[in-house]
Coordinates of C-alpha atoms in Angstrom, one line a residue:
X449 CA 224.9 -54.2 -84.7
X450 CA 225.5 -57.2 -82.5
X451 CA 224.6 -56.9 -78.9
X452 CA 222.9 -58.5 -75.9
X453 CA 219.7 -59.3 -77.9
X454 CA 221.5 -61.0 -80.8
X455 CA 223.8 -62.8 -78.3
X456 CA 220.7 -64.1 -76.5
X457 CA 219.3 -65.3 -79.8
X458 CA 222.6 -66.9 -80.8
X459 CA 223.0 -68.7 -77.5
X460 CA 219.3 -69.7 -77.2
X461 CA 219.4 -71.2 -80.7
X462 CA 221.0 -74.3 -79.4
X463 CA 218.5 -74.8 -76.5
X464 CA 215.9 -77.6 -76.9
X465 CA 213.2 -74.8 -76.7
X466 CA 214.9 -71.5 -77.8
X467 CA 211.8 -69.4 -77.1
X468 CA 211.5 -70.7 -73.6
X469 CA 215.2 -70.0 -73.0
X470 CA 214.8 -66.4 -74.2
X471 CA 211.7 -65.8 -72.1
X472 CA 213.4 -67.2 -69.0
X473 CA 216.4 -64.8 -69.5
X474 CA 214.1 -61.9 -70.2
X475 CA 212.2 -62.5 -66.9
X476 CA 215.4 -62.9 -65.0
X477 CA 218.5 -61.4 -66.6
X478 CA 220.6 -62.5 -63.6
X479 CA 219.6 -66.1 -64.3
X480 CA 221.3 -68.9 -66.1
X481 CA 220.4 -71.4 -68.7
X482 CA 221.6 -75.0 -69.2
X483 CA 222.6 -75.2 -72.9
X484 CA 223.9 -78.2 -74.9
X485 CA 227.5 -77.9 -76.2
X486 CA 228.4 -79.4 -79.5
X487 CA 225.8 -77.7 -81.7
X488 CA 227.0 -74.1 -82.4
X489 CA 230.1 -74.3 -80.1
X490 CA 232.2 -76.5 -77.9
X491 CA 233.9 -75.3 -74.7
X492 CA 237.5 -76.0 -73.6
X493 CA 237.7 -75.7 -69.8
X494 CA 241.0 -74.8 -68.2
X495 CA 241.9 -74.4 -64.6
X496 CA 241.7 -70.7 -64.0
X497 CA 245.4 -70.6 -62.9
X498 CA 246.1 -71.2 -66.6
X499 CA 242.9 -69.8 -68.0
X500 CA 243.3 -66.2 -66.9
X501 CA 246.9 -65.9 -68.2
X502 CA 245.8 -67.6 -71.5
X503 CA 243.0 -65.0 -71.8
X504 CA 245.6 -62.2 -71.2
X505 CA 247.7 -63.6 -74.1
X506 CA 244.7 -63.9 -76.4
X507 CA 243.5 -60.4 -75.6
X508 CA 246.9 -59.1 -76.7
X509 CA 246.8 -60.7 -80.1
X510 CA 243.0 -60.6 -80.9
X511 CA 240.7 -57.7 -81.1
X512 CA 237.8 -59.9 -80.0
X513 CA 238.3 -63.4 -78.6
X514 CA 235.3 -65.6 -78.5
X515 CA 233.1 -65.9 -75.4
X516 CA 234.8 -66.9 -72.2
X517 CA 233.2 -68.0 -68.9
X518 CA 234.4 -68.2 -65.4
X519 CA 232.7 -70.7 -63.1
X520 CA 231.7 -70.6 -59.4
X521 CA 234.7 -69.5 -57.3
X522 CA 236.8 -68.8 -60.4
X523 CA 238.2 -72.4 -60.4
X524 CA 237.8 -72.9 -64.1
X525 CA 237.7 -70.8 -67.3
X526 CA 235.7 -71.9 -70.3
X527 CA 236.6 -70.8 -73.9
X528 CA 234.0 -71.1 -76.6
X529 CA 235.5 -72.8 -79.7
X530 CA 234.0 -74.2 -82.9
X531 CA 231.8 -77.3 -82.6
X532 CA 233.8 -80.4 -83.1
X533 CA 236.9 -79.1 -81.3
X534 CA 236.2 -81.2 -78.1
X535 CA 236.3 -84.5 -80.1
X536 CA 239.7 -83.7 -81.5
X537 CA 241.3 -81.9 -78.4
X538 CA 244.3 -83.7 -76.9
X539 CA 245.6 -81.8 -73.9
X540 CA 246.5 -82.6 -70.3
X541 CA 244.5 -80.8 -67.7
X542 CA 241.9 -79.4 -70.2
X543 CA 238.3 -80.6 -69.9
X544 CA 236.1 -80.5 -73.0
X545 CA 232.4 -79.9 -73.4
X546 CA 231.1 -81.2 -76.8
X547 CA 228.1 -83.3 -77.9
X548 CA 226.3 -84.9 -75.0
X549 CA 227.4 -82.3 -72.4
X550 CA 225.6 -79.2 -71.1
X551 CA 227.0 -75.9 -69.9
X552 CA 225.6 -73.4 -67.4
X553 CA 225.3 -70.2 -69.3
X554 CA 224.5 -66.8 -67.8
X555 CA 222.4 -64.1 -69.6
X556 CA 224.9 -62.4 -71.9
X557 CA 223.8 -58.8 -71.1
X558 CA 223.1 -59.0 -67.4
X559 CA 224.9 -58.3 -64.2
X560 CA 226.5 -61.3 -62.6
X561 CA 225.1 -62.2 -59.2
X562 CA 227.9 -64.6 -58.5
X563 CA 228.4 -68.1 -59.8
X564 CA 229.1 -68.5 -63.5
X565 CA 229.8 -65.2 -65.3
X566 CA 231.1 -63.9 -68.6
X567 CA 234.7 -62.7 -68.8
X568 CA 234.1 -62.1 -72.5
X569 CA 230.4 -62.1 -73.3
X570 CA 229.2 -63.2 -76.7
X571 CA 228.5 -60.3 -79.0
X572 CA 225.9 -62.1 -81.1
X573 CA 228.1 -62.4 -84.2
X574 CA 229.0 -66.0 -83.5
X575 CA 232.7 -65.2 -83.0
X576 CA 234.5 -68.2 -81.4
X577 CA 238.1 -68.6 -80.4
X578 CA 240.3 -70.4 -82.9
X579 CA 241.5 -73.6 -81.2
X580 CA 245.0 -73.5 -82.7
X581 CA 245.4 -69.9 -81.5
X582 CA 244.0 -70.9 -78.1
X583 CA 246.6 -73.7 -77.9
X584 CA 249.5 -71.3 -78.7
X585 CA 248.2 -68.8 -76.1
X586 CA 248.0 -71.7 -73.5
X587 CA 251.6 -72.7 -74.2
X588 CA 252.8 -69.1 -73.8
X589 CA 250.8 -68.7 -70.6
X590 CA 252.1 -72.0 -69.2
X591 CA 255.7 -71.0 -70.0
X592 CA 255.3 -67.7 -68.2
X593 CA 253.8 -69.5 -65.2
X594 CA 256.7 -72.0 -65.2
X595 CA 259.2 -69.1 -65.2
X596 CA 257.4 -67.4 -62.3
X597 CA 257.3 -70.6 -60.3
X598 CA 261.1 -71.1 -60.9
X599 CA 261.9 -67.6 -59.8
X600 CA 259.7 -68.1 -56.7
X601 CA 261.8 -71.2 -55.7
X602 CA 265.1 -69.3 -56.0
X603 CA 264.1 -66.6 -53.5

């Protein structure tokens, strides 16, 4: 059954030295690793103002979205998507992490001590969020935010 150990193995598999990455996490489960995007996954990074509502939409339509990170201060939300997505993504206000970029990744089974943390931790199965579904969820979340902002101006 997938869990923290298989999630560690899955994440560490992209590290330049997977064994060292695993050992570091085992010694300090509250720690982080710097891992290269673009091998097993890319990351689409949204401002959290849109990222959290997008995750809410995804959680309503999917049993298990792919892994999702929140960064320091909850400014951004990162959705793990299939490798290659970053190169094809065209979207205003969305940062991409693909080949040549690195992501700060916390231990998948540990307690967060602040900083980067999992909103949806990887389960070790390799589940990623479908980029087309993510885009639809982003549109729905953005439309809901626009309605809320419009109602706020009328009051």
